[in-house]
PDB file of C-alpha atoms and ligand atoms in Angstrom:
ATOM      1  CA  MET A 229    -119.487  57.898   9.879  1.00  0.00           C
ATOM      2  CA  ARG A 230    -122.594  57.638  12.070  1.00  0.00           C
ATOM      3  CA  LEU A 231    -125.803  57.495  10.043  1.00  0.00           C
ATOM      4  CA  ASP A 232    -127.401  60.439  11.895  1.00  0.00           C
ATOM      5  CA  LYS A 233    -124.304  62.577  11.341  1.00  0.00           C
ATOM      6  CA  LEU A 234    -124.240  61.758   7.629  1.00  0.00           C
ATOM      7  CA  LEU A 235    -127.890  62.708   7.169  1.00  0.00           C
ATOM      8  CA  ALA A 236    -127.434  65.954   9.107  1.00  0.00           C
ATOM      9  CA  HIS A 237    -124.390  66.777   6.943  1.00  0.00           C
ATOM     10  CA  CYS A 238    -126.420  66.206   3.828  1.00  0.00           C
ATOM     11  CA  GLY A 239    -129.129  68.646   4.906  1.00  0.00           C
ATOM     12  CA  PHE A 240    -131.899  66.329   6.092  1.00  0.00           C
ATOM     13  CA  GLY A 241    -132.334  68.270   9.322  1.00  0.00           C
ATOM     14  CA  THR A 242    -130.776  68.748  12.717  1.00  0.00           C
ATOM     15  CA  ARG A 243    -129.251  65.790  14.521  1.00  0.00           C
ATOM     16  CA  LYS A 244    -132.525  65.441  16.477  1.00  0.00           C
ATOM     17  CA  GLU A 245    -134.699  65.597  13.364  1.00  0.00           C
ATOM     18  CA  VAL A 246    -132.680  62.977  11.480  1.00  0.00           C
ATOM     19  CA  LYS A 247    -132.763  60.622  14.482  1.00  0.00           C
ATOM     20  CA  THR A 248    -136.572  60.728  14.213  1.00  0.00           C
ATOM     21  CA  LEU A 249    -136.398  59.965  10.474  1.00  0.00           C
ATOM     22  CA  ILE A 250    -134.178  56.965  11.201  1.00  0.00           C
ATOM     23  CA  LYS A 251    -136.314  55.657  14.111  1.00  0.00           C
ATOM     24  CA  ASN A 252    -139.451  55.930  11.969  1.00  0.00           C
ATOM     25  CA  GLY A 253    -137.957  53.673   9.275  1.00  0.00           C
ATOM     26  CA  TYR A 254    -137.435  56.213   6.509  1.00  0.00           C
ATOM     27  CA  VAL A 255    -133.759  55.374   5.991  1.00  0.00           C
ATOM     28  CA  LYS A 256    -132.303  52.435   4.051  1.00  0.00           C
ATOM     29  CA  VAL A 257    -128.652  51.463   3.757  1.00  0.00           C
ATOM     30  CA  ASN A 258    -127.821  49.140   0.840  1.00  0.00           C
ATOM     31  CA  GLY A 259    -131.495  48.183   0.556  1.00  0.00           C
ATOM     32  CA  GLU A 260    -132.072  47.449   4.254  1.00  0.00           C
ATOM     33  CA  VAL A 261    -134.122  49.653   6.600  1.00  0.00           C
ATOM     34  CA  ILE A 262    -131.864  50.817   9.444  1.00  0.00           C
ATOM     35  CA  LYS A 263    -133.481  52.142  12.620  1.00  0.00           C
ATOM     36  CA  LYS A 264    -130.324  52.713  14.682  1.00  0.00           C
ATOM     37  CA  ASP A 265    -128.964  56.259  14.569  1.00  0.00           C
ATOM     38  CA  LYS A 266    -125.552  55.047  15.768  1.00  0.00           C
ATOM     39  CA  TYR A 267    -125.240  52.695  12.760  1.00  0.00           C
ATOM     40  CA  HIS A 268    -121.976  53.299  10.917  1.00  0.00           C
ATOM     41  CA  VAL A 269    -121.869  53.814   7.163  1.00  0.00           C
ATOM     42  CA  ASP A 270    -119.209  54.436   4.571  1.00  0.00           C
ATOM     43  CA  PRO A 271    -120.458  57.792   3.203  1.00  0.00           C
ATOM     44  CA  VAL A 272    -118.913  57.152  -0.214  1.00  0.00           C
ATOM     45  CA  GLY A 273    -119.282  53.379  -0.719  1.00  0.00           C
ATOM     46  CA  ASP A 274    -122.669  52.647   0.902  1.00  0.00           C
ATOM     47  CA  LYS A 275    -125.946  53.409  -0.857  1.00  0.00           C
ATOM     48  CA  VAL A 276    -128.027  55.444   1.581  1.00  0.00           C
ATOM     49  CA  TYR A 277    -131.636  56.348   0.802  1.00  0.00           C
ATOM     50  CA  VAL A 278    -134.000  58.640   2.701  1.00  0.00           C
ATOM     51  CA  ASP A 279    -137.605  57.953   1.761  1.00  0.00           C
ATOM     52  CA  ASP A 280    -136.312  56.379  -1.486  1.00  0.00           C
ATOM     53  CA  GLU A 281    -134.146  59.385  -2.401  1.00  0.00           C
ATOM     54  CA  GLN A 282    -130.462  58.447  -2.664  1.00  0.00           C
ATOM     55  CA  ILE A 283    -128.179  60.811  -0.825  1.00  0.00           C
ATOM     56  CA  HIS A 284    -124.885  62.048  -2.197  1.00  0.00           C
ATOM     57  CA  TYR A 285    -122.321  62.901   0.395  1.00  0.00           C
ATOM     58  CA  GLN A 286    -120.023  65.833  -0.222  1.00  0.00           C
ATOM     59  CA  GLU A 287    -117.070  65.926   2.100  1.00  0.00           C
ATOM     60  CA  PHE A 288    -116.282  69.518   1.251  1.00  0.00           C
ATOM     61  CA  VAL A 289    -118.639  72.336   0.371  1.00  0.00           C
ATOM     62  CA  TYR A 290    -117.811  75.697  -1.184  1.00  0.00           C
ATOM     63  CA  TYR A 291    -120.165  78.686  -1.199  1.00  0.00           C
ATOM     64  CA  MET A 292    -119.673  82.077  -2.794  1.00  0.00           C
ATOM     65  CA  LEU A 293    -121.410  84.647  -0.580  1.00  0.00           C
ATOM     66  CA  ASN A 294    -122.179  88.272  -1.445  1.00  0.00           C
ATOM     67  CA  LYS A 295    -121.550  89.587   2.055  1.00  0.00           C
ATOM     68  CA  PRO A 296    -123.784  92.420   3.220  1.00  0.00           C
ATOM     69  CA  ALA A 297    -122.645  95.085   5.686  1.00  0.00           C
ATOM     70  CA  GLY A 298    -123.566  94.392   9.308  1.00  0.00           C
ATOM     71  CA  TYR A 299    -122.273  90.796   9.405  1.00  0.00           C
ATOM     72  CA  VAL A 300    -118.960  89.774  10.940  1.00  0.00           C
ATOM     73  CA  SER A 301    -116.601  87.396   9.137  1.00  0.00           C
ATOM     74  CA  ALA A 302    -116.481  84.832  11.927  1.00  0.00           C
ATOM     75  CA  THR A 303    -118.220  81.625  12.940  1.00  0.00           C
ATOM     76  CA  GLU A 304    -119.543  83.053  16.238  1.00  0.00           C
ATOM     77  CA  ASP A 305    -119.991  86.486  17.745  1.00  0.00           C
ATOM     78  CA  ASN A 306    -121.640  87.759  20.904  1.00  0.00           C
ATOM     79  CA  ILE A 307    -122.941  90.968  19.380  1.00  0.00           C
ATOM     80  CA  TYR A 308    -123.365  90.823  15.610  1.00  0.00           C
ATOM     81  CA  PRO A 309    -124.769  88.185  13.250  1.00  0.00           C
ATOM     82  CA  THR A 310    -122.057  86.247  11.435  1.00  0.00           C
ATOM     83  CA  VAL A 311    -121.647  85.426   7.758  1.00  0.00           C
ATOM     84  CA  ILE A 312    -122.237  81.765   8.676  1.00  0.00           C
ATOM     85  CA  ASP A 313    -125.718  82.688   9.933  1.00  0.00           C
ATOM     86  CA  LEU A 314    -126.548  83.537   6.303  1.00  0.00           C
ATOM     87  CA  ILE A 315    -125.906  79.958   5.114  1.00  0.00           C
ATOM     88  CA  GLU A 316    -129.243  78.222   5.546  1.00  0.00           C
ATOM     89  CA  GLU A 317    -127.967  74.722   4.787  1.00  0.00           C
ATOM     90  CA  ASN A 318    -125.438  74.891   7.594  1.00  0.00           C
ATOM     91  CA  TYR A 319    -126.414  71.626   9.242  1.00  0.00           C
ATOM     92  CA  ARG A 320    -122.811  70.506   9.272  1.00  0.00           C
ATOM     93  CA  GLN A 321    -121.473  73.049  11.762  1.00  0.00           C
ATOM     94  CA  ASP A 322    -117.991  73.031  10.253  1.00  0.00           C
ATOM     95  CA  LEU A 323    -118.189  75.947   7.814  1.00  0.00           C
ATOM     96  CA  PHE A 324    -115.998  79.003   8.130  1.00  0.00           C
ATOM     97  CA  PRO A 325    -115.226  82.107   6.044  1.00  0.00           C
ATOM     98  CA  VAL A 326    -111.950  82.174   4.113  1.00  0.00           C
ATOM     99  CA  GLY A 327    -110.399  85.346   5.467  1.00  0.00           C
ATOM    100  CA  ARG A 328    -112.106  88.410   6.815  1.00  0.00           C
ATOM    101  CA  LEU A 329    -113.983  91.352   5.439  1.00  0.00           C
ATOM    102  CA  ASP A 330    -114.705  94.228   7.830  1.00  0.00           C
ATOM    103  CA  ILE A 331    -118.233  94.443   9.199  1.00  0.00           C
ATOM    104  CA  ASP A 332    -119.018  97.351   6.845  1.00  0.00           C
ATOM    105  CA  THR A 333    -117.377  95.745   3.771  1.00  0.00           C
ATOM    106  CA  GLU A 334    -119.539  93.980   1.200  1.00  0.00           C
ATOM    107  CA  GLY A 335    -118.865  91.469  -1.521  1.00  0.00           C
ATOM    108  CA  LEU A 336    -117.099  88.232  -2.263  1.00  0.00           C
ATOM    109  CA  LEU A 337    -116.506  85.864   0.609  1.00  0.00           C
ATOM    110  CA  LEU A 338    -115.795  82.170   0.206  1.00  0.00           C
ATOM    111  CA  ILE A 339    -117.401  79.947   2.833  1.00  0.00           C
ATOM    112  CA  THR A 340    -116.159  76.368   3.109  1.00  0.00           C
ATOM    113  CA  ASN A 341    -115.080  73.553   5.387  1.00  0.00           C
ATOM    114  CA  ASP A 342    -111.935  72.893   3.323  1.00  0.00           C
ATOM    115  CA  GLY A 343    -109.045  73.955   5.526  1.00  0.00           C
ATOM    116  CA  VAL A 344    -106.412  73.060   2.942  1.00  0.00           C
ATOM    117  CA  LEU A 345    -107.861  75.361   0.281  1.00  0.00           C
ATOM    118  CA  ALA A 346    -108.351  78.118   2.865  1.00  0.00           C
ATOM    119  CA  HIS A 347    -104.710  77.843   3.847  1.00  0.00           C
ATOM    120  CA  GLN A 348    -103.602  78.008   0.196  1.00  0.00           C
ATOM    121  CA  LEU A 349    -105.616  81.174  -0.364  1.00  0.00           C
ATOM    122  CA  LEU A 350    -104.674  82.894   2.890  1.00  0.00           C
ATOM    123  CA  SER A 351    -101.018  81.966   3.285  1.00  0.00           C
ATOM    124  CA  PRO A 352     -98.972  85.190   2.998  1.00  0.00           C
ATOM    125  CA  LYS A 353     -96.414  83.232   0.944  1.00  0.00           C
ATOM    126  CA  LYS A 354     -98.947  82.668  -1.832  1.00  0.00           C
ATOM    127  CA  HIS A 355     -99.612  86.412  -2.404  1.00  0.00           C
ATOM    128  CA  CYS A 356    -103.192  85.670  -3.421  1.00  0.00           C
ATOM    129  CA  PRO A 357    -104.540  88.674  -5.383  1.00  0.00           C
ATOM    130  CA  LYS A 358    -107.701  90.352  -4.115  1.00  0.00           C
ATOM    131  CA  VAL A 359    -109.554  93.045  -6.026  1.00  0.00           C
ATOM    132  CA  TYR A 360    -111.735  95.653  -4.322  1.00  0.00           C
ATOM    133  CA  TYR A 361    -114.083  98.286  -5.680  1.00  0.00           C
ATOM    134  CA  ALA A 362    -114.260 101.375  -3.460  1.00  0.00           C
ATOM    135  CA  LYS A 363    -115.730 104.838  -3.202  1.00  0.00           C
ATOM    136  CA  ILE A 364    -113.218 107.285  -1.827  1.00  0.00           C
ATOM    137  CA  LYS A 365    -113.889 110.659  -0.228  1.00  0.00           C
ATOM    138  CA  GLY A 366    -111.641 113.061  -2.118  1.00  0.00           C
ATOM    139  CA  VAL A 367    -109.944 113.030  -5.494  1.00  0.00           C
ATOM    140  CA  VAL A 368    -107.720 110.036  -6.158  1.00  0.00           C
ATOM    141  CA  THR A 369    -104.818 111.116  -8.379  1.00  0.00           C
ATOM    142  CA  ASN A 370    -102.197 109.570 -10.609  1.00  0.00           C
ATOM    143  CA  ASP A 371     -99.691 110.339  -7.827  1.00  0.00           C
ATOM    144  CA  ASP A 372    -101.713 107.976  -5.603  1.00  0.00           C
ATOM    145  CA  VAL A 373    -101.550 105.347  -8.354  1.00  0.00           C
ATOM    146  CA  GLN A 374     -97.739 105.681  -8.354  1.00  0.00           C
ATOM    147  CA  THR A 375     -97.545 105.625  -4.534  1.00  0.00           C
ATOM    148  CA  PHE A 376     -99.615 102.438  -4.430  1.00  0.00           C
ATOM    149  CA  LEU A 377     -97.340 100.907  -7.066  1.00  0.00           C
ATOM    150  CA  SER A 378     -94.209 101.746  -5.069  1.00  0.00           C
ATOM    151  CA  GLY A 379     -95.696 100.407  -1.820  1.00  0.00           C
ATOM    152  CA  VAL A 380     -97.718 102.494   0.649  1.00  0.00           C
ATOM    153  CA  THR A 381     -96.528 102.614   4.272  1.00  0.00           C
ATOM    154  CA  ILE A 382     -99.199 101.769   6.866  1.00  0.00           C
ATOM    155  CA  ASP A 383     -99.110 101.149  10.647  1.00  0.00           C
ATOM    156  CA  ASP A 384     -96.156 103.633  10.898  1.00  0.00           C
ATOM    157  CA  ASP A 385     -93.545 101.312   9.459  1.00  0.00           C
ATOM    158  CA  TYR A 386     -95.097  98.519   7.373  1.00  0.00           C
ATOM    159  CA  GLN A 387     -94.444  98.905   3.672  1.00  0.00           C
ATOM    160  CA  CYS A 388     -97.203  97.236   1.670  1.00  0.00           C
ATOM    161  CA  GLN A 389     -96.381  95.277  -1.427  1.00  0.00           C
ATOM    162  CA  SER A 390     -96.877  97.007  -4.738  1.00  0.00           C
ATOM    163  CA  ALA A 391    -100.613  97.390  -5.410  1.00  0.00           C
ATOM    164  CA  HIS A 392    -102.445  98.195  -8.624  1.00  0.00           C
ATOM    165  CA  LEU A 393    -104.811 101.125  -8.300  1.00  0.00           C
ATOM    166  CA  LYS A 394    -107.188 102.004 -11.131  1.00  0.00           C
ATOM    167  CA  ILE A 395    -109.205 105.232 -11.105  1.00  0.00           C
ATOM    168  CA  LEU A 396    -112.692 104.586 -12.511  1.00  0.00           C
ATOM    169  CA  THR A 397    -114.349 108.000 -12.024  1.00  0.00           C
ATOM    170  CA  THR A 398    -113.602 111.210 -10.153  1.00  0.00           C
ATOM    171  CA  SER A 399    -115.635 114.257  -9.210  1.00  0.00           C
ATOM    172  CA  ASP A 400    -114.766 117.176  -6.923  1.00  0.00           C
ATOM    173  CA  THR A 401    -115.758 115.226  -3.845  1.00  0.00           C
ATOM    174  CA  GLU A 402    -115.565 111.506  -4.541  1.00  0.00           C
ATOM    175  CA  SER A 403    -113.677 108.955  -6.636  1.00  0.00           C
ATOM    176  CA  GLU A 404    -114.503 105.408  -7.614  1.00  0.00           C
ATOM    177  CA  ILE A 405    -111.560 103.037  -7.855  1.00  0.00           C
ATOM    178  CA  GLU A 406    -110.496  99.432  -8.152  1.00  0.00           C
ATOM    179  CA  VAL A 407    -107.455  98.245  -6.266  1.00  0.00           C
ATOM    180  CA  GLU A 408    -105.662  94.920  -6.439  1.00  0.00           C
ATOM    181  CA  ILE A 409    -103.641  93.883  -3.403  1.00  0.00           C
ATOM    182  CA  TYR A 410    -101.615  90.740  -2.722  1.00  0.00           C
ATOM    183  CA  GLU A 411    -101.679  90.564   1.059  1.00  0.00           C
ATOM    184  CA  GLY A 412    -104.396  90.786   3.685  1.00  0.00           C
ATOM    185  CA  LYS A 413    -103.458  93.030   6.591  1.00  0.00           C
ATOM    186  CA  PHE A 414    -106.188  94.176   8.979  1.00  0.00           C
ATOM    187  CA  HIS A 415    -108.154  97.096   7.379  1.00  0.00           C
ATOM    188  CA  GLN A 416    -105.534  97.141   4.642  1.00  0.00           C
ATOM    189  CA  VAL A 417    -107.363  99.054   1.907  1.00  0.00           C
ATOM    190  CA  LYS A 418    -108.723 101.628   4.361  1.00  0.00           C
ATOM    191  CA  LYS A 419    -105.264 102.141   5.834  1.00  0.00           C
ATOM    192  CA  MET A 420    -103.645 102.454   2.404  1.00  0.00           C
ATOM    193  CA  PHE A 421    -106.002 105.291   1.470  1.00  0.00           C
ATOM    194  CA  LYS A 422    -105.575 106.899   4.865  1.00  0.00           C
ATOM    195  CA  ALA A 423    -101.822 106.905   4.201  1.00  0.00           C
ATOM    196  CA  VAL A 424    -102.429 109.085   1.130  1.00  0.00           C
ATOM    197  CA  GLY A 425    -104.826 111.357   3.047  1.00  0.00           C
ATOM    198  CA  LYS A 426    -108.103 109.861   1.787  1.00  0.00           C
ATOM    199  CA  GLU A 427    -111.022 107.984   3.253  1.00  0.00           C
ATOM    200  CA  VAL A 428    -112.763 104.842   2.032  1.00  0.00           C
ATOM    201  CA  VAL A 429    -116.511 105.413   2.305  1.00  0.00           C
ATOM    202  CA  TYR A 430    -117.640 102.196   0.630  1.00  0.00           C
ATOM    203  CA  LEU A 431    -115.739  98.957   0.072  1.00  0.00           C
ATOM    204  CA  LYS A 432    -116.658  95.807  -1.797  1.00  0.00           C
ATOM    205  CA  ARG A 433    -114.495  92.822  -2.701  1.00  0.00           C
ATOM    206  CA  ILE A 434    -115.072  91.701  -6.256  1.00  0.00           C
ATOM    207  CA  ARG A 435    -112.361  89.090  -6.828  1.00  0.00           C
ATOM    208  CA  MET A 436    -110.171  86.684  -4.919  1.00  0.00           C
ATOM    209  CA  LYS A 437    -107.483  84.913  -6.952  1.00  0.00           C
ATOM    210  CA  ASN A 438    -109.469  83.932 -10.088  1.00  0.00           C
ATOM    211  CA  LEU A 439    -112.872  83.775  -8.383  1.00  0.00           C
ATOM    212  CA  THR A 440    -115.085  86.694  -9.380  1.00  0.00           C
ATOM    213  CA  LEU A 441    -118.187  87.755  -7.455  1.00  0.00           C
ATOM    214  CA  ASP A 442    -121.321  86.634  -9.283  1.00  0.00           C
ATOM    215  CA  GLU A 443    -123.124  89.950  -9.664  1.00  0.00           C
ATOM    216  CA  SER A 444    -126.486  88.157  -9.894  1.00  0.00           C
ATOM    217  CA  LEU A 445    -126.162  87.351  -6.179  1.00  0.00           C
ATOM    218  CA  GLN A 446    -127.999  89.969  -4.124  1.00  0.00           C
ATOM    219  CA  LEU A 447    -126.440  91.059  -0.837  1.00  0.00           C
ATOM    220  CA  GLY A 448    -126.778  88.158   1.617  1.00  0.00           C
ATOM    221  CA  GLU A 449    -127.298  85.594  -1.154  1.00  0.00           C
ATOM    222  CA  TYR A 450    -124.919  82.735  -1.861  1.00  0.00           C
ATOM    223  CA  ARG A 451    -124.503  79.769  -4.167  1.00  0.00           C
ATOM    224  CA  GLN A 452    -122.234  76.751  -4.471  1.00  0.00           C
ATOM    225  CA  LEU A 453    -119.136  77.225  -6.611  1.00  0.00           C
ATOM    226  CA  THR A 454    -119.373  75.581 -10.019  1.00  0.00           C
ATOM    227  CA  ASP A 455    -116.987  72.697 -10.727  1.00  0.00           C
ATOM    228  CA  GLU A 456    -115.065  74.964 -13.094  1.00  0.00           C
ATOM    229  CA  GLU A 457    -114.707  77.778 -10.524  1.00  0.00           C
ATOM    230  CA  LEU A 458    -113.507  75.311  -7.929  1.00  0.00           C
ATOM    231  CA  ASP A 459    -111.067  73.637 -10.271  1.00  0.00           C
ATOM    232  CA  ARG A 460    -109.555  76.994 -11.286  1.00  0.00           C
ATOM    233  CA  LEU A 461    -109.391  78.185  -7.690  1.00  0.00           C
ATOM    234  CA  LYS A 462    -107.557  75.059  -6.592  1.00  0.00           C
ATOM    235  CA  ASN A 463    -105.299  74.468  -9.553  1.00  0.00           C
ATOM    236  CA  GLU A 464    -104.607  77.613 -11.533  1.00  0.00           C
ATOM    237  CA  THR A 465    -101.572  79.731 -10.832  1.00  0.00           C
ATOM    238  CA  VAL A 466    -102.342  83.431 -11.012  1.00  0.00           C
ATOM    239  CA  LEU A 467     -99.580  85.737 -12.143  1.00  0.00           C
ATOM    240  CA  GLN A 468     -99.335  89.184 -10.539  1.00  0.00           C
TER     241      GLN A 468
HETATM  242  N1  LIG B 775    -109.345  96.091   3.430  1.00  0.00           N
HETATM  243  C1  LIG B 775    -110.096  96.752   4.323  1.00  0.00           C
HETATM  244  O1  LIG B 775    -109.758  97.857   4.761  1.00  0.00           O
HETATM  245  N2  LIG B 775    -111.231  96.169   4.739  1.00  0.00           N
HETATM  246  C2  LIG B 775    -111.671  94.980   4.281  1.00  0.00           C
HETATM  247  O2  LIG B 775    -112.734  94.513   4.684  1.00  0.00           O
HETATM  248  C3  LIG B 775    -110.880  94.315   3.341  1.00  0.00           C
HETATM  249  C4  LIG B 775    -109.712  94.888   2.928  1.00  0.00           C
END
């Protein structure tokens, strides 16, 4: 990998900024000052230092984001800010969100550059469970719980897989629920409630497979996954 690309990946600045660092003699590879930005290094085997700080290359990065409303789950958009705009260390330019939350949906979104993991989590064949907390206009009933279990029909003729609906609170006007679904159709939770004559007024994802939203993250905040979270996400089989 080119030295300037490696340093940009590791968060030492934009491509232009790291070129300046290199030209000014701040960068050593295996003990030797290198002033050529095109110099090629082995990001794992070579010892690269910037101003005497050794850099540690991570090929893949994994962030848990608490998505706020108003951001689109995309890498670029002509109108709205994207969830990638929230990741300050995005010098690498290869991050993307794993799946989509609607612009008004909040909560857990995994941001990575690991296409293999993203595919594992998003492939319809894997039936990856996703848990949402929602506020619903109207009174959610035990009949709705049964209907969700049998498979709600949305988009006129699509029968959703069995979903687990839990009623948390109800009043005359609003209910709070948690719902676990195993597929990811466009606006799925909103459409499922519409199918039983109700409206989602607030939606937040709280879990994806075995990864639970860290409630200490404020809206718009993110952190790297811990080794344990990543290991479980990659390797554990979740039973429905
Ligand atoms: N279902 C929805 O309706 N919206 C989301 O953002 C996610 C699931």
